[in-house]
Amino acid sequence: MAMTQKSFATGSTYPPLADGVLRVYSMRFCPFAQRTRLVLQHKKIPHETVNVDLKKKPEWFLERNPFGLVPTLEQGDKIVYESNICNVYLDEAYPGEKLISTDPYQKARDQILIDTFGKVTAAHFKLLRNIDGPDEFVKELKRYEEALKQRGNYFGGNKPNMVDFTVWPWFERFQLLEMVDFKLDAANFPLILAYINRMYELPAVKATMFDKESHLTFVKSYQAGEPNYDFGL
Ligand SMILES: N[C@@H](CCC(=O)N[C@@H](CS)C(=O)NCC(=O)O)C(=O)O
């Protein structure tokens, strides 16, 4: 495993990557990176993690991903980035439980939930920033309440699949909406509320989650323009 969880910043030396080792570049509080960390954990894919300072990015990180975004995967001379692409790559390249359906119709329906989830994240962001009220967020999230009604305990049915690991990081962060006095209510979101409790039991979620206080501390530092990437270390 990599030497430290502390984030690497501009001017740092590239931490050497051993032959064959899969590395994920991450930021501990990034929901996109968490998507990929969830898949790595759930599929038990051996890997190491290198956290980067996203305000003062190391030069060697920008050489590997010119967009400078996490997650980014590196193994030998292979580089993959964009969370959804990383996750499809990991599912295809590694053995173990497959998270993407081989049934074309099921795969298409799952992909709709994955691709249109950006509407939820955008509304969540605007609500959290007090740019918008809750209407849009509630409307978009209702589609996922409906999906659970049709699918069962998880978006994947009786077990989690790629949809679950794609959307989960934001479900973990819905509790941040207490900052703007919003809470998911049992009348509108009974299945989502039960789902959130169920997901917290998954080993992959336990391995990648932060508690509410840590998320709140990070988000407040982020909103103040001084993100505390190493909070708690
Ligand atoms: N579309 C990208 C988004 C990733 C992303 O925005 N990650 C943030 C951290 S949460 C980041 O790396 N930000 C650095 C920047 O914007 O310069 C993905 O799905 O991987």
mmCIF file with all atom_site columns, C-alpha atoms in Angstrom, residues 5-6 19 36 38 51-52 78 90 110 130 162 166 183 195 228:
data_model
loop_
_atom_site.group_PDB
_atom_site.id
_atom_site.type_symbol
_atom_site.label_atom_id
_atom_site.label_alt_id
_atom_site.label_comp_id
_atom_site.label_asym_id
_atom_site.label_entity_id
_atom_site.label_seq_id
_atom_site.pdbx_PDB_ins_code
_atom_site.Cartn_x
_atom_site.Cartn_y
_atom_site.Cartn_z
_atom_site.occupancy
_atom_site.B_iso_or_equiv
_atom_site.pdbx_formal_charge
_atom_site.auth_seq_id
_atom_site.auth_comp_id
_atom_site.auth_asym_id
_atom_site.auth_atom_id
_atom_site.pdbx_PDB_model_num
ATOM 1  C CA . GLN A 1 5   ? -2.912  9.024  3.057   1.00 0.00 ? 5   GLN A CA 1
ATOM 2  C CA . LYS A 1 6   ? -1.798  12.678 3.148   1.00 0.00 ? 6   LYS A CA 1
ATOM 3  C CA . ASP A 1 19  ? 5.505   -3.246 -11.363 1.00 0.00 ? 19  ASP A CA 1
ATOM 4  C CA . THR A 1 36  ? -14.290 3.875  -8.040  1.00 0.00 ? 36  THR A CA 1
ATOM 5  C CA . LEU A 1 38  ? -16.354 1.318  -3.885  1.00 0.00 ? 38  LEU A CA 1
ATOM 6  C CA . ASN A 1 51  ? -4.380  11.196 -2.552  1.00 0.00 ? 51  ASN A CA 1
ATOM 7  C CA . VAL A 1 52  ? -3.748  14.444 -4.361  1.00 0.00 ? 52  VAL A CA 1
ATOM 8  C CA . LYS A 1 78  ? -1.956  2.370  -18.546 1.00 0.00 ? 78  LYS A CA 1
ATOM 9  C CA . LEU A 1 90  ? -12.460 -2.394 -13.603 1.00 0.00 ? 90  LEU A CA 1
ATOM 10 C CA . ASP A 1 110 ? -29.257 0.559  -15.560 1.00 0.00 ? 110 ASP A CA 1
ATOM 11 C CA . ASN A 1 130 ? -28.717 27.698 -1.384  1.00 0.00 ? 130 ASN A CA 1
ATOM 12 C CA . MET A 1 162 ? -22.913 -0.717 -10.760 1.00 0.00 ? 162 MET A CA 1
ATOM 13 C CA . THR A 1 166 ? -22.383 5.028  -8.918  1.00 0.00 ? 166 THR A CA 1
ATOM 14 C CA . LYS A 1 183 ? -34.157 16.255 5.349   1.00 0.00 ? 183 LYS A CA 1
ATOM 15 C CA . TYR A 1 195 ? -31.947 1.684  1.302   1.00 0.00 ? 195 TYR A CA 1
ATOM 16 C CA . ASN A 1 228 ? -9.156  20.525 4.164   1.00 0.00 ? 228 ASN A CA 1
#
